[in-house]
Amino acid sequence: MRDSGSSIGSRPGRSLGREILSTPDPAPLGGCTINTLILLLFGLTLVVFLGIAVLRMLSYQRREREDARSDGFPSGERPRTDEQKAKDKRAASIWGGLAVLVPCLLVLAYYVSR
C-alpha cells in the first residue's frame, strides 16, 4: 500500500468543517430575524391586549349585573353616577392610550431595525 502522506486528522473535509464552525455568520437569515421577531411581538401584543380587554369587560359586566339585581334592579342595570362616569372616562383614556402607544412603539422599532 502506498502512503499518500495524509493522516486522519488532516483530511480535507475535517479542516473545512473546522473553518465552517469557526466562522460566524453575521446574518444567519439575511437580517430578517429581528424584523420577524418584532412583527411576531406586534401580533402577540395585539392578541393579548384584545384578550385581556374582552375578558375584563365581560367579568366586570357580569359582576355589575349580579350586584344590580341583588340591589333590586330587575333589569340588571343601575343608573350611573357622575363618579362612575369619571372613572370610566379615566379607564378608557388609559386603555386607549396603551392601545395606540404600544403598537406605535413596535412599528417604530420595526422601522428603526430595518
Short mmCIF file of N, CA and C in Angstrom, two decimals:
data_model
loop_
_atom_site.label_atom_id
_atom_site.label_comp_id
_atom_site.label_asym_id
_atom_site.label_seq_id
_atom_site.Cartn_x
_atom_site.Cartn_y
_atom_site.Cartn_z
N MET A 1 0.82 -1.18 0.00
CA MET A 1 0.00 0.00 0.00
C MET A 1 0.86 1.23 0.00
N ARG A 2 0.35 2.19 -0.62
CA ARG A 2 1.09 3.43 -0.76
C ARG A 2 0.56 4.45 0.23
N ASP A 3 1.44 5.14 0.93
CA ASP A 3 1.06 6.17 1.90
C ASP A 3 1.06 7.51 1.19
N SER A 4 -0.04 8.17 1.16
CA SER A 4 -0.12 9.46 0.47
C SER A 4 0.36 10.61 1.33
N GLY A 5 0.75 10.32 2.54
CA GLY A 5 1.25 11.37 3.41
C GLY A 5 0.16 12.06 4.19
N SER A 6 -1.04 11.60 4.06
CA SER A 6 -2.12 12.24 4.80
C SER A 6 -2.45 11.42 6.02
N SER A 7 -2.75 12.05 7.08
CA SER A 7 -3.16 11.34 8.29
C SER A 7 -4.65 11.58 8.50
N ILE A 8 -5.18 10.92 9.50
CA ILE A 8 -6.62 11.02 9.75
C ILE A 8 -7.02 12.44 10.09
N GLY A 9 -6.21 13.14 10.84
CA GLY A 9 -6.57 14.49 11.28
C GLY A 9 -6.42 15.55 10.21
N SER A 10 -5.78 15.24 9.10
CA SER A 10 -5.56 16.29 8.10
C SER A 10 -6.35 16.05 6.82
N ARG A 11 -7.44 15.37 6.93
CA ARG A 11 -8.29 15.17 5.75
C ARG A 11 -8.91 16.50 5.36
N PRO A 12 -9.14 16.69 4.07
CA PRO A 12 -9.70 17.98 3.63
C PRO A 12 -11.07 18.28 4.23
N GLY A 13 -11.92 17.30 4.38
CA GLY A 13 -13.25 17.55 4.93
C GLY A 13 -13.20 18.00 6.38
N ARG A 14 -12.21 17.51 7.10
CA ARG A 14 -12.09 17.86 8.52
C ARG A 14 -11.69 19.31 8.69
N SER A 15 -10.77 19.79 7.91
CA SER A 15 -10.34 21.17 8.05
C SER A 15 -11.45 22.11 7.58
N LEU A 16 -12.17 21.71 6.57
CA LEU A 16 -13.28 22.53 6.10
C LEU A 16 -14.35 22.65 7.17
N GLY A 17 -14.62 21.55 7.86
CA GLY A 17 -15.59 21.57 8.95
C GLY A 17 -15.20 22.52 10.05
N ARG A 18 -13.92 22.54 10.39
CA ARG A 18 -13.45 23.48 11.42
C ARG A 18 -13.60 24.92 10.96
N GLU A 19 -13.32 25.17 9.69
CA GLU A 19 -13.45 26.54 9.18
C GLU A 19 -14.91 26.99 9.21
N ILE A 20 -15.80 26.11 8.85
CA ILE A 20 -17.22 26.45 8.84
C ILE A 20 -17.70 26.74 10.26
N LEU A 21 -17.29 25.91 11.20
CA LEU A 21 -17.72 26.10 12.58
C LEU A 21 -17.07 27.31 13.22
N SER A 22 -15.87 27.67 12.81
CA SER A 22 -15.19 28.80 13.45
C SER A 22 -15.55 30.14 12.83
N THR A 23 -16.18 30.14 11.68
CA THR A 23 -16.55 31.39 11.02
C THR A 23 -18.01 31.71 11.33
N PRO A 24 -18.25 32.73 12.16
CA PRO A 24 -19.64 33.08 12.46
C PRO A 24 -20.30 33.77 11.28
N ASP A 25 -21.54 33.48 11.10
CA ASP A 25 -22.32 34.11 10.04
C ASP A 25 -22.95 35.37 10.63
N PRO A 26 -22.64 36.55 10.10
CA PRO A 26 -23.15 37.79 10.71
C PRO A 26 -24.67 37.92 10.63
N ALA A 27 -25.30 37.43 9.60
CA ALA A 27 -26.75 37.50 9.46
C ALA A 27 -27.25 36.14 9.00
N PRO A 28 -27.51 35.22 9.93
CA PRO A 28 -27.85 33.86 9.53
C PRO A 28 -29.08 33.75 8.64
N LEU A 29 -30.04 34.61 8.82
CA LEU A 29 -31.26 34.54 7.99
C LEU A 29 -31.40 35.76 7.11
N GLY A 30 -30.30 36.34 6.75
CA GLY A 30 -30.34 37.50 5.88
C GLY A 30 -30.81 38.76 6.59
N GLY A 31 -30.71 38.82 7.91
CA GLY A 31 -31.10 40.01 8.65
C GLY A 31 -32.58 40.11 8.93
N CYS A 32 -33.34 39.08 8.64
CA CYS A 32 -34.78 39.17 8.83
C CYS A 32 -35.23 38.66 10.19
N THR A 33 -34.31 38.17 11.00
CA THR A 33 -34.69 37.63 12.31
C THR A 33 -35.33 38.68 13.18
N ILE A 34 -34.69 39.84 13.30
CA ILE A 34 -35.22 40.90 14.18
C ILE A 34 -36.54 41.43 13.64
N ASN A 35 -36.65 41.52 12.32
CA ASN A 35 -37.90 42.01 11.74
C ASN A 35 -39.04 41.04 12.01
N THR A 36 -38.77 39.75 11.86
CA THR A 36 -39.78 38.75 12.14
C THR A 36 -40.16 38.76 13.61
N LEU A 37 -39.16 38.89 14.48
CA LEU A 37 -39.42 38.92 15.91
C LEU A 37 -40.29 40.12 16.29
N ILE A 38 -40.00 41.26 15.73
CA ILE A 38 -40.79 42.46 16.04
C ILE A 38 -42.22 42.30 15.54
N LEU A 39 -42.39 41.74 14.34
CA LEU A 39 -43.74 41.54 13.82
C LEU A 39 -44.51 40.52 14.66
N LEU A 40 -43.82 39.46 15.10
CA LEU A 40 -44.48 38.49 15.96
C LEU A 40 -44.88 39.12 17.29
N LEU A 41 -44.01 39.95 17.85
CA LEU A 41 -44.34 40.64 19.10
C LEU A 41 -45.51 41.60 18.90
N PHE A 42 -45.56 42.24 17.75
CA PHE A 42 -46.67 43.13 17.44
C PHE A 42 -47.99 42.36 17.43
N GLY A 43 -48.01 41.24 16.74
CA GLY A 43 -49.22 40.43 16.69
C GLY A 43 -49.59 39.86 18.04
N LEU A 44 -48.60 39.37 18.78
CA LEU A 44 -48.85 38.81 20.10
C LEU A 44 -49.38 39.89 21.05
N THR A 45 -48.81 41.09 20.98
CA THR A 45 -49.29 42.19 21.82
C THR A 45 -50.73 42.52 21.51
N LEU A 46 -51.07 42.55 20.25
CA LEU A 46 -52.43 42.86 19.85
C LEU A 46 -53.41 41.80 20.36
N VAL A 47 -53.05 40.54 20.20
CA VAL A 47 -53.93 39.45 20.65
C VAL A 47 -54.08 39.48 22.17
N VAL A 48 -52.98 39.66 22.90
CA VAL A 48 -53.03 39.70 24.36
C VAL A 48 -53.85 40.90 24.83
N PHE A 49 -53.62 42.05 24.23
CA PHE A 49 -54.35 43.26 24.60
C PHE A 49 -55.85 43.06 24.41
N LEU A 50 -56.25 42.55 23.26
CA LEU A 50 -57.67 42.35 23.00
C LEU A 50 -58.26 41.28 23.92
N GLY A 51 -57.50 40.22 24.16
CA GLY A 51 -57.97 39.18 25.06
C GLY A 51 -58.20 39.68 26.47
N ILE A 52 -57.24 40.43 27.00
CA ILE A 52 -57.38 40.97 28.35
C ILE A 52 -58.54 41.95 28.42
N ALA A 53 -58.65 42.81 27.42
CA ALA A 53 -59.73 43.80 27.42
C ALA A 53 -61.10 43.13 27.40
N VAL A 54 -61.27 42.14 26.56
CA VAL A 54 -62.57 41.46 26.45
C VAL A 54 -62.89 40.70 27.73
N LEU A 55 -61.91 39.98 28.27
CA LEU A 55 -62.16 39.22 29.50
C LEU A 55 -62.49 40.12 30.68
N ARG A 56 -61.77 41.24 30.80
CA ARG A 56 -62.06 42.18 31.89
C ARG A 56 -63.45 42.79 31.73
N MET A 57 -63.79 43.14 30.50
CA MET A 57 -65.09 43.75 30.25
C MET A 57 -66.22 42.77 30.58
N LEU A 58 -66.08 41.53 30.14
CA LEU A 58 -67.14 40.55 30.39
C LEU A 58 -67.28 40.24 31.88
N SER A 59 -66.19 40.08 32.59
CA SER A 59 -66.28 39.78 34.02
C SER A 59 -66.84 40.98 34.79
N TYR A 60 -66.47 42.18 34.40
CA TYR A 60 -66.98 43.39 35.05
C TYR A 60 -68.49 43.52 34.82
N GLN A 61 -68.92 43.31 33.59
CA GLN A 61 -70.36 43.42 33.29
C GLN A 61 -71.16 42.37 34.04
N ARG A 62 -70.66 41.16 34.11
CA ARG A 62 -71.36 40.10 34.83
C ARG A 62 -71.47 40.44 36.32
N ARG A 63 -70.37 40.90 36.89
CA ARG A 63 -70.38 41.26 38.31
C ARG A 63 -71.33 42.43 38.60
N GLU A 64 -71.32 43.44 37.74
CA GLU A 64 -72.21 44.59 37.92
C GLU A 64 -73.68 44.19 37.76
N ARG A 65 -73.97 43.33 36.81
CA ARG A 65 -75.35 42.88 36.60
C ARG A 65 -75.86 42.10 37.82
N GLU A 66 -75.02 41.23 38.38
CA GLU A 66 -75.42 40.48 39.57
C GLU A 66 -75.61 41.41 40.77
N ASP A 67 -74.73 42.40 40.92
CA ASP A 67 -74.87 43.36 42.03
C ASP A 67 -76.14 44.19 41.88
N ALA A 68 -76.45 44.61 40.65
CA ALA A 68 -77.65 45.42 40.42
C ALA A 68 -78.91 44.60 40.70
N ARG A 69 -78.94 43.36 40.29
CA ARG A 69 -80.11 42.52 40.56
C ARG A 69 -80.28 42.26 42.05
N SER A 70 -79.17 42.09 42.76
CA SER A 70 -79.27 41.87 44.21
C SER A 70 -79.69 43.15 44.95
N ASP A 71 -79.45 44.32 44.33
CA ASP A 71 -79.87 45.59 44.93
C ASP A 71 -81.29 45.99 44.55
N GLY A 72 -81.97 45.18 43.76
CA GLY A 72 -83.37 45.45 43.46
C GLY A 72 -83.64 46.02 42.08
N PHE A 73 -82.68 46.03 41.18
CA PHE A 73 -82.91 46.48 39.81
C PHE A 73 -83.12 45.25 38.94
N PRO A 74 -84.39 44.96 38.56
CA PRO A 74 -84.69 43.70 37.85
C PRO A 74 -84.02 43.61 36.47
N SER A 75 -83.76 44.74 35.84
CA SER A 75 -83.13 44.67 34.51
C SER A 75 -81.64 44.35 34.60
N GLY A 76 -81.07 44.47 35.78
CA GLY A 76 -79.65 44.19 35.94
C GLY A 76 -78.77 45.40 35.69
N GLU A 77 -79.40 46.56 35.47
CA GLU A 77 -78.63 47.79 35.24
C GLU A 77 -79.10 48.86 36.21
N ARG A 78 -78.15 49.51 36.83
CA ARG A 78 -78.48 50.62 37.73
C ARG A 78 -77.99 51.92 37.09
N PRO A 79 -78.58 53.02 37.46
CA PRO A 79 -78.16 54.31 36.88
C PRO A 79 -76.70 54.62 37.25
N ARG A 80 -75.98 55.20 36.31
CA ARG A 80 -74.57 55.53 36.52
C ARG A 80 -74.45 56.86 37.26
N THR A 81 -73.56 56.89 38.24
CA THR A 81 -73.31 58.13 38.97
C THR A 81 -72.22 58.91 38.24
N ASP A 82 -72.08 60.19 38.61
CA ASP A 82 -71.05 61.01 37.99
C ASP A 82 -69.65 60.48 38.31
N GLU A 83 -69.48 59.94 39.51
CA GLU A 83 -68.19 59.36 39.89
C GLU A 83 -67.85 58.15 39.02
N GLN A 84 -68.83 57.31 38.75
CA GLN A 84 -68.61 56.14 37.90
C GLN A 84 -68.30 56.56 36.47
N LYS A 85 -68.98 57.60 36.00
CA LYS A 85 -68.71 58.08 34.64
C LYS A 85 -67.29 58.63 34.53
N ALA A 86 -66.82 59.35 35.57
CA ALA A 86 -65.46 59.88 35.56
C ALA A 86 -64.43 58.75 35.60
N LYS A 87 -64.72 57.72 36.39
CA LYS A 87 -63.82 56.57 36.47
C LYS A 87 -63.75 55.84 35.13
N ASP A 88 -64.90 55.68 34.49
CA ASP A 88 -64.94 55.04 33.18
C ASP A 88 -64.15 55.84 32.15
N LYS A 89 -64.27 57.16 32.23
CA LYS A 89 -63.55 58.02 31.29
C LYS A 89 -62.04 57.89 31.48
N ARG A 90 -61.59 57.87 32.75
CA ARG A 90 -60.16 57.70 33.04
C ARG A 90 -59.65 56.35 32.54
N ALA A 91 -60.41 55.30 32.81
CA ALA A 91 -60.00 53.96 32.37
C ALA A 91 -59.95 53.89 30.84
N ALA A 92 -60.92 54.49 30.18
CA ALA A 92 -60.93 54.49 28.72
C ALA A 92 -59.74 55.26 28.16
N SER A 93 -59.37 56.35 28.81
CA SER A 93 -58.20 57.13 28.37
C SER A 93 -56.92 56.32 28.51
N ILE A 94 -56.77 55.63 29.63
CA ILE A 94 -55.57 54.83 29.86
C ILE A 94 -55.48 53.69 28.85
N TRP A 95 -56.56 52.92 28.71
CA TRP A 95 -56.56 51.79 27.78
C TRP A 95 -56.43 52.25 26.33
N GLY A 96 -57.07 53.36 26.00
CA GLY A 96 -56.95 53.89 24.64
C GLY A 96 -55.53 54.34 24.34
N GLY A 97 -54.91 55.00 25.32
CA GLY A 97 -53.51 55.41 25.15
C GLY A 97 -52.59 54.23 24.96
N LEU A 98 -52.80 53.19 25.75
CA LEU A 98 -51.98 51.98 25.60
C LEU A 98 -52.23 51.30 24.27
N ALA A 99 -53.48 51.31 23.84
CA ALA A 99 -53.83 50.67 22.56
C ALA A 99 -53.15 51.37 21.39
N VAL A 100 -52.89 52.65 21.52
CA VAL A 100 -52.22 53.39 20.46
C VAL A 100 -50.70 53.37 20.66
N LEU A 101 -50.24 53.53 21.88
CA LEU A 101 -48.81 53.67 22.17
C LEU A 101 -48.02 52.39 21.91
N VAL A 102 -48.49 51.26 22.39
CA VAL A 102 -47.73 50.01 22.25
C VAL A 102 -47.53 49.61 20.79
N PRO A 103 -48.58 49.58 19.97
CA PRO A 103 -48.33 49.25 18.55
C PRO A 103 -47.44 50.29 17.85
N CYS A 104 -47.59 51.56 18.20
CA CYS A 104 -46.73 52.58 17.59
C CYS A 104 -45.26 52.35 17.95
N LEU A 105 -44.99 51.98 19.19
CA LEU A 105 -43.61 51.69 19.59
C LEU A 105 -43.07 50.48 18.84
N LEU A 106 -43.89 49.46 18.66
CA LEU A 106 -43.44 48.28 17.93
C LEU A 106 -43.21 48.59 16.45
N VAL A 107 -44.04 49.39 15.86
CA VAL A 107 -43.85 49.78 14.46
C VAL A 107 -42.59 50.62 14.34
N LEU A 108 -42.36 51.51 15.28
CA LEU A 108 -41.14 52.32 15.29
C LEU A 108 -39.90 51.43 15.41
N ALA A 109 -39.95 50.46 16.30
CA ALA A 109 -38.82 49.54 16.45
C ALA A 109 -38.60 48.75 15.17
N TYR A 110 -39.66 48.40 14.49
CA TYR A 110 -39.56 47.66 13.23
C TYR A 110 -38.84 48.51 12.18
N TYR A 111 -39.25 49.76 12.04
CA TYR A 111 -38.63 50.62 11.03
C TYR A 111 -37.20 51.00 11.39
N VAL A 112 -36.90 51.18 12.66
CA VAL A 112 -35.53 51.51 13.06
C VAL A 112 -34.60 50.34 12.81
N SER A 113 -35.09 49.12 12.98
CA SER A 113 -34.24 47.94 12.82
C SER A 113 -34.03 47.56 11.36
N ARG A 114 -34.76 48.14 10.45
CA ARG A 114 -34.62 47.78 9.04
C ARG A 114 -33.46 48.46 8.43
#
